[in-house]
PDB file of N, CA, C and O and ligand atoms in Angstrom:
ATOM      1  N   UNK V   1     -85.844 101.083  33.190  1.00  0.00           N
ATOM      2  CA  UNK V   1     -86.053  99.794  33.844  1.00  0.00           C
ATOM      3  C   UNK V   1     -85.066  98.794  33.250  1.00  0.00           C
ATOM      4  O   UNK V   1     -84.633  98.870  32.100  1.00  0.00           O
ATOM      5  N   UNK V   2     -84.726  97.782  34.200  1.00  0.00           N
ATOM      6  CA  UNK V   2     -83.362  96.834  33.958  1.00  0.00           C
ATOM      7  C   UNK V   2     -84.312  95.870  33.348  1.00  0.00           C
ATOM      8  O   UNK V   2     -85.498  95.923  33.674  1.00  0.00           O
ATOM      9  N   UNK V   3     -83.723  94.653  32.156  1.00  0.00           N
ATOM     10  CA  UNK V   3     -84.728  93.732  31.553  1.00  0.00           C
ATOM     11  C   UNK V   3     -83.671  93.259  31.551  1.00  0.00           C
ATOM     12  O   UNK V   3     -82.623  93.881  31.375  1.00  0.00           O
ATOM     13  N   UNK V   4     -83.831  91.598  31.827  1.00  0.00           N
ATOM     14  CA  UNK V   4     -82.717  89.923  31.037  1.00  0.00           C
ATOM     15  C   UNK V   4     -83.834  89.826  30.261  1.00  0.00           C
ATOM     16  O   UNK V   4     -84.999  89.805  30.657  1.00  0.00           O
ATOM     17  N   UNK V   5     -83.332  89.753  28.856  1.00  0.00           N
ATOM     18  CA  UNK V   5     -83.828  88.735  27.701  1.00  0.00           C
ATOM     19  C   UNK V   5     -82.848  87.481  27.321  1.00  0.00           C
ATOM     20  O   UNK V   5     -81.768  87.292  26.762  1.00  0.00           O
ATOM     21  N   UNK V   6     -83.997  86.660  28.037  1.00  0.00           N
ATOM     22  CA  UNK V   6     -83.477  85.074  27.952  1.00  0.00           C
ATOM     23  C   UNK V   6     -83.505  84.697  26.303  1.00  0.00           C
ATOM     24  O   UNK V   6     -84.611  84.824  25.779  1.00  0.00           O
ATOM     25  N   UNK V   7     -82.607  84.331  25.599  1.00  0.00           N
ATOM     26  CA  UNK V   7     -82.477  84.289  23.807  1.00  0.00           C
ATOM     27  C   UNK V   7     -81.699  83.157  23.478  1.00  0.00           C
ATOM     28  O   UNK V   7     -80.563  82.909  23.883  1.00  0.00           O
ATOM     29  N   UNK V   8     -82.324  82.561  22.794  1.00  0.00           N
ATOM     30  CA  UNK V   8     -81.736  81.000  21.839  1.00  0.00           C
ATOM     31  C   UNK V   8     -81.355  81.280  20.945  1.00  0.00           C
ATOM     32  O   UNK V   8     -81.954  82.032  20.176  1.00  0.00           O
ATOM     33  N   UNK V   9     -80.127  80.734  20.703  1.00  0.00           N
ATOM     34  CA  UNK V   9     -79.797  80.456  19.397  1.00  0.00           C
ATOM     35  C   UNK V   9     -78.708  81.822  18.755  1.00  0.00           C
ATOM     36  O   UNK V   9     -78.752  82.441  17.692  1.00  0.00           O
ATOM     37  N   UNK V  10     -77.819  81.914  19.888  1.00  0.00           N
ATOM     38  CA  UNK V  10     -77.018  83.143  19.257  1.00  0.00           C
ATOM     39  C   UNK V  10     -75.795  82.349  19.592  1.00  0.00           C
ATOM     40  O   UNK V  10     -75.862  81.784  20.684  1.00  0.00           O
ATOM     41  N   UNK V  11     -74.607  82.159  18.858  1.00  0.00           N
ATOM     42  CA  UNK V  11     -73.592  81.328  18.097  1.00  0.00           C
ATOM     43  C   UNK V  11     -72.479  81.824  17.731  1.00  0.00           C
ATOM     44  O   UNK V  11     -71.546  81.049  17.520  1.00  0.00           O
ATOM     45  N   UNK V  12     -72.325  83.049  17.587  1.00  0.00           N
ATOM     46  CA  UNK V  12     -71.195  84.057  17.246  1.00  0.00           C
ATOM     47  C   UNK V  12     -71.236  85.760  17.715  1.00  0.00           C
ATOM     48  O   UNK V  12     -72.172  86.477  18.069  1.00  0.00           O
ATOM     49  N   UNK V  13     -69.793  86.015  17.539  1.00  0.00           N
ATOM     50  CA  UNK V  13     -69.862  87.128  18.187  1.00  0.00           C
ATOM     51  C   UNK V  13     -70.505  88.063  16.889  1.00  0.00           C
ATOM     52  O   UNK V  13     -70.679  89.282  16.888  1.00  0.00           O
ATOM     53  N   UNK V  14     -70.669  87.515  16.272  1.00  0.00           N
ATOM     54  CA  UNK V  14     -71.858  88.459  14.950  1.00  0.00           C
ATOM     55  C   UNK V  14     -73.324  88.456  15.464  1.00  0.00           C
ATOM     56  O   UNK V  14     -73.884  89.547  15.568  1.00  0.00           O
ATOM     57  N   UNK V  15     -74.044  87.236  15.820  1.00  0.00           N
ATOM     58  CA  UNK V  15     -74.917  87.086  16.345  1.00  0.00           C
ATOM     59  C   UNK V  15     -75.021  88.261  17.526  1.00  0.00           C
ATOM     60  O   UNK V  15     -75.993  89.013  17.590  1.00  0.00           O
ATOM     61  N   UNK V  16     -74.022  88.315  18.347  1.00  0.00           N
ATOM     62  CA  UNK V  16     -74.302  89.577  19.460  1.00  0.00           C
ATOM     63  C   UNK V  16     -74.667  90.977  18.555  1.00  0.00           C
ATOM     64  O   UNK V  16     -75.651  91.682  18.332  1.00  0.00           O
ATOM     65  N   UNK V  17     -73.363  90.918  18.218  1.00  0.00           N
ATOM     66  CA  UNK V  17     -73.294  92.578  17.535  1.00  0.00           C
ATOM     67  C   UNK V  17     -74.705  92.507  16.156  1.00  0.00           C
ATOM     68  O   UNK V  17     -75.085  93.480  15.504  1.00  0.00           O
ATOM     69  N   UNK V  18     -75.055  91.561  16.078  1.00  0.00           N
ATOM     70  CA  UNK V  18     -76.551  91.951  15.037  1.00  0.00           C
ATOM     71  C   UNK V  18     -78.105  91.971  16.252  1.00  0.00           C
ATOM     72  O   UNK V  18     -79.204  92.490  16.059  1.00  0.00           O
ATOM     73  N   UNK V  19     -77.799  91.499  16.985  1.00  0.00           N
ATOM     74  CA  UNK V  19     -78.720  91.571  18.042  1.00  0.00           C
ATOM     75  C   UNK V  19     -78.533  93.062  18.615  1.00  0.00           C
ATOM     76  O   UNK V  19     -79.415  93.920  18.609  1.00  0.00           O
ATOM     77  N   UNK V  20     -77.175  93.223  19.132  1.00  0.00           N
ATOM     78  CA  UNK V  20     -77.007  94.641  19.610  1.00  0.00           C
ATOM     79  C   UNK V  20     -77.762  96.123  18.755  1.00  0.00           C
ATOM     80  O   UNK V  20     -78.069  97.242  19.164  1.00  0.00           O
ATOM     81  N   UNK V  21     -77.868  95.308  17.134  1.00  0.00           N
ATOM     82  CA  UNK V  21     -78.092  96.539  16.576  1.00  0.00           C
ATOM     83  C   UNK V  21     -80.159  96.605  16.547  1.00  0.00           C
ATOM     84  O   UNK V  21     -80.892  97.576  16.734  1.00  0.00           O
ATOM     85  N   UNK V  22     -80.455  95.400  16.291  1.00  0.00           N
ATOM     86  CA  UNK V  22     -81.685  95.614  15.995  1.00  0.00           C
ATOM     87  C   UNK V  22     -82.398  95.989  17.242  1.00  0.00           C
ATOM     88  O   UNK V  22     -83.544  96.437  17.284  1.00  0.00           O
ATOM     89  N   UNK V  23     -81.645  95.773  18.219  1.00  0.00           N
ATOM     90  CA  UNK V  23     -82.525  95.927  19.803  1.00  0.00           C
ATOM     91  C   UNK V  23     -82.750  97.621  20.156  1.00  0.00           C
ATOM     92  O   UNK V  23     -83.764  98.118  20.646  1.00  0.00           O
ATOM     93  N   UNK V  24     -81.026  98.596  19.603  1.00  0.00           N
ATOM     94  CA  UNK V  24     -80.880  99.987  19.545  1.00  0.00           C
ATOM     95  C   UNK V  24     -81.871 100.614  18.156  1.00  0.00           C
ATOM     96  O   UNK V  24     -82.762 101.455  18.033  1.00  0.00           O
ATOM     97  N   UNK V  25     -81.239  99.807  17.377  1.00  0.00           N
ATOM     98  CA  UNK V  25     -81.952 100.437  16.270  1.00  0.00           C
ATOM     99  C   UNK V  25     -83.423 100.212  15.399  1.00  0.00           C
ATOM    100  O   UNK V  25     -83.799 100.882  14.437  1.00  0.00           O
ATOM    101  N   UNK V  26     -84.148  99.026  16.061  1.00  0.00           N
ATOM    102  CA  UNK V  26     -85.373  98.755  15.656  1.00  0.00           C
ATOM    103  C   UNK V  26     -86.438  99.128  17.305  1.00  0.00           C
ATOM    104  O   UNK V  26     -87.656  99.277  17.395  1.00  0.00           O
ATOM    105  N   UNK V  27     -85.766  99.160  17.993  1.00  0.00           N
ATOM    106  CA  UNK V  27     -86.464  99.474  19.296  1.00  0.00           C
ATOM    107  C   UNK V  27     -86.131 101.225  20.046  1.00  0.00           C
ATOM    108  O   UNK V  27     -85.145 101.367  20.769  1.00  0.00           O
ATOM    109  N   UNK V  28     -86.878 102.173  19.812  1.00  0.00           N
ATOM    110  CA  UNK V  28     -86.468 103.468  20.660  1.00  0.00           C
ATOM    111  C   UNK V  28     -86.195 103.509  22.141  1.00  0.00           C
ATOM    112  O   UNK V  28     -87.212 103.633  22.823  1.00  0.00           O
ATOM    113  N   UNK V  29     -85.466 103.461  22.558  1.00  0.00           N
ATOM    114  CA  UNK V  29     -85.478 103.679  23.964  1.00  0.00           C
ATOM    115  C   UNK V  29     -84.645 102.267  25.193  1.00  0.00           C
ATOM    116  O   UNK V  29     -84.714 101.972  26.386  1.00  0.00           O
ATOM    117  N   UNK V  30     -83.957 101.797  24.014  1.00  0.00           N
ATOM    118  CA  UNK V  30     -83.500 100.852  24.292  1.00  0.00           C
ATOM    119  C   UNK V  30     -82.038 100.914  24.126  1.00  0.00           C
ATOM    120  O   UNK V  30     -81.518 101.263  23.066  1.00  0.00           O
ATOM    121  N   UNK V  31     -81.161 100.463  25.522  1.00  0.00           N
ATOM    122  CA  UNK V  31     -79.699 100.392  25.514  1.00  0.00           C
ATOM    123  C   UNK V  31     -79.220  99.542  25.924  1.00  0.00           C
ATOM    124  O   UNK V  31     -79.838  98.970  26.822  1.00  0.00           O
ATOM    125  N   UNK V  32     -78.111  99.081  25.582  1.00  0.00           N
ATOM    126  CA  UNK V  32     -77.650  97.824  25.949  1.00  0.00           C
ATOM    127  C   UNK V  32     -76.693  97.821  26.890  1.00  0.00           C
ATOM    128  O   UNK V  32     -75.683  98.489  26.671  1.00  0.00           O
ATOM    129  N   UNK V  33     -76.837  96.925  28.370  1.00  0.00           N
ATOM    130  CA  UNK V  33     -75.865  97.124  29.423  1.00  0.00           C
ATOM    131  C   UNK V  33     -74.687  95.448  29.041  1.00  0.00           C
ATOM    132  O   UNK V  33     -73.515  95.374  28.674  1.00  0.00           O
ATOM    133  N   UNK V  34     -75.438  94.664  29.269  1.00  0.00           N
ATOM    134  CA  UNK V  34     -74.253  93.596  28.097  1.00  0.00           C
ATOM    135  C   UNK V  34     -75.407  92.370  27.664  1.00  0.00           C
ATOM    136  O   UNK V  34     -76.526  91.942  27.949  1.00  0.00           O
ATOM    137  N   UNK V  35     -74.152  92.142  26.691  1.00  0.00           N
ATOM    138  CA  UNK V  35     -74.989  90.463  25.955  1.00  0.00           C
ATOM    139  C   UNK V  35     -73.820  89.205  25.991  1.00  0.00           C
ATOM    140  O   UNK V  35     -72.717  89.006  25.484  1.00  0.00           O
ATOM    141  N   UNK V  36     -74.536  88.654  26.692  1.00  0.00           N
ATOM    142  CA  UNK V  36     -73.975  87.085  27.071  1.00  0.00           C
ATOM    143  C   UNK V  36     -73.808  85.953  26.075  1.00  0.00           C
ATOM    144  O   UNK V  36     -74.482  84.926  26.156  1.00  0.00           O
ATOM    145  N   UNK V  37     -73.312  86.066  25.563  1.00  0.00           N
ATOM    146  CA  UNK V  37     -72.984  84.393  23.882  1.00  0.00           C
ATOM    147  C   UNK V  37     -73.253  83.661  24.775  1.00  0.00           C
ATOM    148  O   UNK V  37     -74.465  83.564  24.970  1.00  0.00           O
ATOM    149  N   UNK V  38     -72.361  82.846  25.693  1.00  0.00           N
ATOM    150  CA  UNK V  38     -72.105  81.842  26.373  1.00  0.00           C
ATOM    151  C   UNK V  38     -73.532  81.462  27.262  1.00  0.00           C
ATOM    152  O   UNK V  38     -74.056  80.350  27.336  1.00  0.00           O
ATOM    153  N   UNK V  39     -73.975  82.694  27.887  1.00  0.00           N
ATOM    154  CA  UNK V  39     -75.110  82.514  28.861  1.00  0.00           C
ATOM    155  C   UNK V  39     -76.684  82.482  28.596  1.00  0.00           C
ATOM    156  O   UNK V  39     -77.620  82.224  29.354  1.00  0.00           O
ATOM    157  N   UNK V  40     -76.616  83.008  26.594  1.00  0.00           N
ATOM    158  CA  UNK V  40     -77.336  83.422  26.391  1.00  0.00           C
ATOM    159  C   UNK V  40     -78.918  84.297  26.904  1.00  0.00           C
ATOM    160  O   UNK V  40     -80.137  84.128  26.936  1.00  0.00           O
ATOM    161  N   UNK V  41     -77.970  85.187  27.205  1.00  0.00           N
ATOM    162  CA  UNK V  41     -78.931  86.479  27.477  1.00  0.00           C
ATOM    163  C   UNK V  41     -78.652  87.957  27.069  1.00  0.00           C
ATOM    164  O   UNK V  41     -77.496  88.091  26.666  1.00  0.00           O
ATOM    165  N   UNK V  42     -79.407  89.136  27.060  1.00  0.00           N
ATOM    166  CA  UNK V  42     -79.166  90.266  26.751  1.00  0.00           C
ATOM    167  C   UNK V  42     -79.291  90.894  28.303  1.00  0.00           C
ATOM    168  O   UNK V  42     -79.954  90.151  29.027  1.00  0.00           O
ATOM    169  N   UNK V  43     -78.890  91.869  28.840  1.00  0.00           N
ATOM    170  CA  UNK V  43     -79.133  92.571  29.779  1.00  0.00           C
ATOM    171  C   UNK V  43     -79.423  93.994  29.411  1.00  0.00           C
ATOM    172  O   UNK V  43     -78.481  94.754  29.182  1.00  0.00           O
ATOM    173  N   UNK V  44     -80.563  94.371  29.345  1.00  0.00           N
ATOM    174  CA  UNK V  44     -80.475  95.741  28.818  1.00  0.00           C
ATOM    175  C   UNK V  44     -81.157  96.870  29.593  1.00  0.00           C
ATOM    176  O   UNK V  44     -81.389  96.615  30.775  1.00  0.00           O
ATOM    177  N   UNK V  45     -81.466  97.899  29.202  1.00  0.00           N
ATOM    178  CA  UNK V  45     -82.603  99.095  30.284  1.00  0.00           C
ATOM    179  C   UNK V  45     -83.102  99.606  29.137  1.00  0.00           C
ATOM    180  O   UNK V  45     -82.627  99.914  28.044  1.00  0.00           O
ATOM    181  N   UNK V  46     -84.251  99.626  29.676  1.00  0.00           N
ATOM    182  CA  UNK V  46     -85.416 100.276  28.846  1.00  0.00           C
ATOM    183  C   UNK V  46     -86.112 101.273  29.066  1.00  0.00           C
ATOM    184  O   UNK V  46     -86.592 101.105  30.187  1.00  0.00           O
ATOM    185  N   UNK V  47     -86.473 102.286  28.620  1.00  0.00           N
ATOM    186  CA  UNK V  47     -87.306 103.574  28.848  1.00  0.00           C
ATOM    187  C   UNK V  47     -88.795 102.906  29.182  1.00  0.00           C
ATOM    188  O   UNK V  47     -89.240 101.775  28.990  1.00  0.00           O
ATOM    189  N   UNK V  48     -89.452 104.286  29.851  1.00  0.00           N
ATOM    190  CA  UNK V  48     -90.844 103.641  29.648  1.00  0.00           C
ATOM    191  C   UNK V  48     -91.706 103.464  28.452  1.00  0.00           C
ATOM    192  O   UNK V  48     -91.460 104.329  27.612  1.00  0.00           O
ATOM    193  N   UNK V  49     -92.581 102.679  28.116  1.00  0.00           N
ATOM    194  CA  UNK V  49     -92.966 102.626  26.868  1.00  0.00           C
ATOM    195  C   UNK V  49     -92.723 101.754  25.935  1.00  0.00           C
ATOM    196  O   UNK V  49     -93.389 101.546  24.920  1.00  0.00           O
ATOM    197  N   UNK V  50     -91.544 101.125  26.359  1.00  0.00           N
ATOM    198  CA  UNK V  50     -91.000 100.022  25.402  1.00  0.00           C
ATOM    199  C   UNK V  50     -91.734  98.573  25.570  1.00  0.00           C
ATOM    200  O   UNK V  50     -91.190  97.832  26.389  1.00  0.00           O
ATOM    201  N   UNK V  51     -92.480  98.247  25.145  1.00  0.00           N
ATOM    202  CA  UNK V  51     -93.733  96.976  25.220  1.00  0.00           C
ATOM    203  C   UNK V  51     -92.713  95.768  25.332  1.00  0.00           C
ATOM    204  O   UNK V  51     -91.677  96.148  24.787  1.00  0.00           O
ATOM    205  N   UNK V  52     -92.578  94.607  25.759  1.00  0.00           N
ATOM    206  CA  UNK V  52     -91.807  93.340  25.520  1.00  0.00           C
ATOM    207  C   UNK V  52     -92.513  92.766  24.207  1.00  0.00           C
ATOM    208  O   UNK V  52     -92.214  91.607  23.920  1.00  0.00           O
ATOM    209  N   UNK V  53     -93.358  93.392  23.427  1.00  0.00           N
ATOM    210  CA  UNK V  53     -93.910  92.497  22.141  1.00  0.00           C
ATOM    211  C   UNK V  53     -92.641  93.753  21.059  1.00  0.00           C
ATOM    212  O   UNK V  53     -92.306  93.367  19.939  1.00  0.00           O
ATOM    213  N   UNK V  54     -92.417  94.328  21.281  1.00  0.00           N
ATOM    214  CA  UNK V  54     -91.615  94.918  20.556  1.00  0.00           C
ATOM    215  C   UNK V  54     -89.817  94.530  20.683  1.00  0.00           C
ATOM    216  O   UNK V  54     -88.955  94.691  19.819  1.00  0.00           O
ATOM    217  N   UNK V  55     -89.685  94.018  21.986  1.00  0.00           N
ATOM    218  CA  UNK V  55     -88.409  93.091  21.692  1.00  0.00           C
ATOM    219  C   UNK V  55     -88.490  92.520  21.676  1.00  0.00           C
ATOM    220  O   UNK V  55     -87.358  92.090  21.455  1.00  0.00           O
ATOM    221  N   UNK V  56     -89.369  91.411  21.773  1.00  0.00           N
ATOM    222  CA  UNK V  56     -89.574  90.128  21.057  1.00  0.00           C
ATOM    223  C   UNK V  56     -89.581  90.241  19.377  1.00  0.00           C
ATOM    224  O   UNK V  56     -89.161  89.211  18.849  1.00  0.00           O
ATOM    225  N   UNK V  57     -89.919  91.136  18.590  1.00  0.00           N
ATOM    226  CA  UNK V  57     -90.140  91.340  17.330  1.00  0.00           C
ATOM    227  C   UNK V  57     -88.762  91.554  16.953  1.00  0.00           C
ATOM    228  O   UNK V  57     -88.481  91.006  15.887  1.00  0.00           O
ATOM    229  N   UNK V  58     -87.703  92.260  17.572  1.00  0.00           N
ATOM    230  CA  UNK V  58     -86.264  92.559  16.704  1.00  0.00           C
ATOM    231  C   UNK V  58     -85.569  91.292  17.397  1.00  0.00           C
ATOM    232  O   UNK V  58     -84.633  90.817  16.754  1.00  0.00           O
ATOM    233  N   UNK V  59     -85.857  90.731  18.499  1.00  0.00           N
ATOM    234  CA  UNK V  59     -85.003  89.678  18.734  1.00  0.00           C
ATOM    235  C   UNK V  59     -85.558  88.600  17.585  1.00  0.00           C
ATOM    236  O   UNK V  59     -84.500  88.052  17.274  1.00  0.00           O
ATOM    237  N   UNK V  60     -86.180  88.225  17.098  1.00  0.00           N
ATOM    238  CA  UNK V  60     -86.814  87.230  16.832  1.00  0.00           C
ATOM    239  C   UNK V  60     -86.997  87.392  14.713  1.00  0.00           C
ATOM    240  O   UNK V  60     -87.322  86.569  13.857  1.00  0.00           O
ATOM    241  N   UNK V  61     -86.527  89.078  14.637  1.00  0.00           N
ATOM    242  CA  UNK V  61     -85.742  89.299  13.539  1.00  0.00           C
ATOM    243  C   UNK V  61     -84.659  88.982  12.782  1.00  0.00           C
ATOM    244  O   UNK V  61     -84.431  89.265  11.605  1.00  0.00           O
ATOM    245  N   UNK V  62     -83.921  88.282  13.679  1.00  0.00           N
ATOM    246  CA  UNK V  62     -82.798  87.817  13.874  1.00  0.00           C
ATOM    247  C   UNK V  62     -82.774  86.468  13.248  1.00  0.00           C
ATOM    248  O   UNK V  62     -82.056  86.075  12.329  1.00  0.00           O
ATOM    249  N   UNK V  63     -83.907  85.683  14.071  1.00  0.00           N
ATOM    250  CA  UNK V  63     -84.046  84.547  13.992  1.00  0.00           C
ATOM    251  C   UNK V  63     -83.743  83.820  15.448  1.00  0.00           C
ATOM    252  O   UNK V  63     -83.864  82.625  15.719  1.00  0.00           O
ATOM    253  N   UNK V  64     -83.418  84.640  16.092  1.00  0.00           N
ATOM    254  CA  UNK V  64     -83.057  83.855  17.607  1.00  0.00           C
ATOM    255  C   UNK V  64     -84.429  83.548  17.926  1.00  0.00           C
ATOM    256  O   UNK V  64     -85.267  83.681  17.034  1.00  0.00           O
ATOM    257  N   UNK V  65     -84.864  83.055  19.363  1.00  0.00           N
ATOM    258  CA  UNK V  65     -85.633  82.889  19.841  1.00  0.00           C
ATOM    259  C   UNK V  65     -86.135  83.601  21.408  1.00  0.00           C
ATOM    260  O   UNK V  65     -85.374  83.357  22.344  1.00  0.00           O
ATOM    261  N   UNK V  66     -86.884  84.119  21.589  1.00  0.00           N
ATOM    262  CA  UNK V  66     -86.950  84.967  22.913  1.00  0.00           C
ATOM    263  C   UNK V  66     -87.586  83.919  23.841  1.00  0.00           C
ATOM    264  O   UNK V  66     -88.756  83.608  23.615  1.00  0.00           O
ATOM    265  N   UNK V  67     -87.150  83.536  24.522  1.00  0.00           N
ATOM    266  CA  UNK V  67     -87.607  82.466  25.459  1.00  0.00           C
ATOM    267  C   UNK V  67     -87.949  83.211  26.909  1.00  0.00           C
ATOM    268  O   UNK V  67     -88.528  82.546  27.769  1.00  0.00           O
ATOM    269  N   UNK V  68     -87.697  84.177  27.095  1.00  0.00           N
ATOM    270  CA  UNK V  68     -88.228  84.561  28.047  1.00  0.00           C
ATOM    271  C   UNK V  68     -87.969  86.495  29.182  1.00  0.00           C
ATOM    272  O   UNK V  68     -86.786  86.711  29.445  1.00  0.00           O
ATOM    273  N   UNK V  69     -88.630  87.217  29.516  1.00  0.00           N
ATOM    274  CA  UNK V  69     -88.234  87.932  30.025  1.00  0.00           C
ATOM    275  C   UNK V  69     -88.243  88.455  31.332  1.00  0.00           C
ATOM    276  O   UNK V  69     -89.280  88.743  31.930  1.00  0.00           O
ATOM    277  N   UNK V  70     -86.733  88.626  31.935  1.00  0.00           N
ATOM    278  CA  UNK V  70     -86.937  88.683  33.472  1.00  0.00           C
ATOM    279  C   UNK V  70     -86.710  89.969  34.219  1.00  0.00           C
ATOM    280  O   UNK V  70     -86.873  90.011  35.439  1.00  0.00           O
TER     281      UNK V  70
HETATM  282 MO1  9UX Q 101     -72.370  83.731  13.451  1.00  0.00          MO
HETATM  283 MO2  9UX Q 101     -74.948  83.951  14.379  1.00  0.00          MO
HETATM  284  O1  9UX Q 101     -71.519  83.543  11.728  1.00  0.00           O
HETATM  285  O2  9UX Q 101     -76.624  83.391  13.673  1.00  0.00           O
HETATM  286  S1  9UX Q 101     -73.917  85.347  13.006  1.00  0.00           S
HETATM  287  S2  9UX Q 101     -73.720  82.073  14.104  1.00  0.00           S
END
């Protein structure tokens, strides 16, 4: 399944690539199709099973903010 995670507060292209990792690597089943600095969003696909309280938890690892999922 296709997911936008609407996300505050990402500022550098480090900010992507540390988001990129905790989303693959703290979340199973999760891949990343792209992430937006400018637009702030993630676009990703998700297996079944993957709860939105569980990407809210690695986004928000970060310190960003998950404002919303579409
Ligand atoms: Mo860049 Mo993002 O140095 O929190 S990693 S601003």
């Amino acid at each position: 399944m296709k997911k936008r995670l609407i996300i505050q507060g990402m500022h550098c292209a480090n900010c992507v690539k540390g988001l990129e990792m905790v989303l693959t690597e703290d979340v199973d089943g999760v891949s990343i199709d792209k992430i937006d600095l400018e637009g702030g969003y993630a676009d990703i696909f998700v297996e079944d099973g993957v709860t939105d309280e569980a990407l809210k938890i690695a986004v928000e690892e970060l310190g960003f903010e998950l404002k919303g999922i579409e």
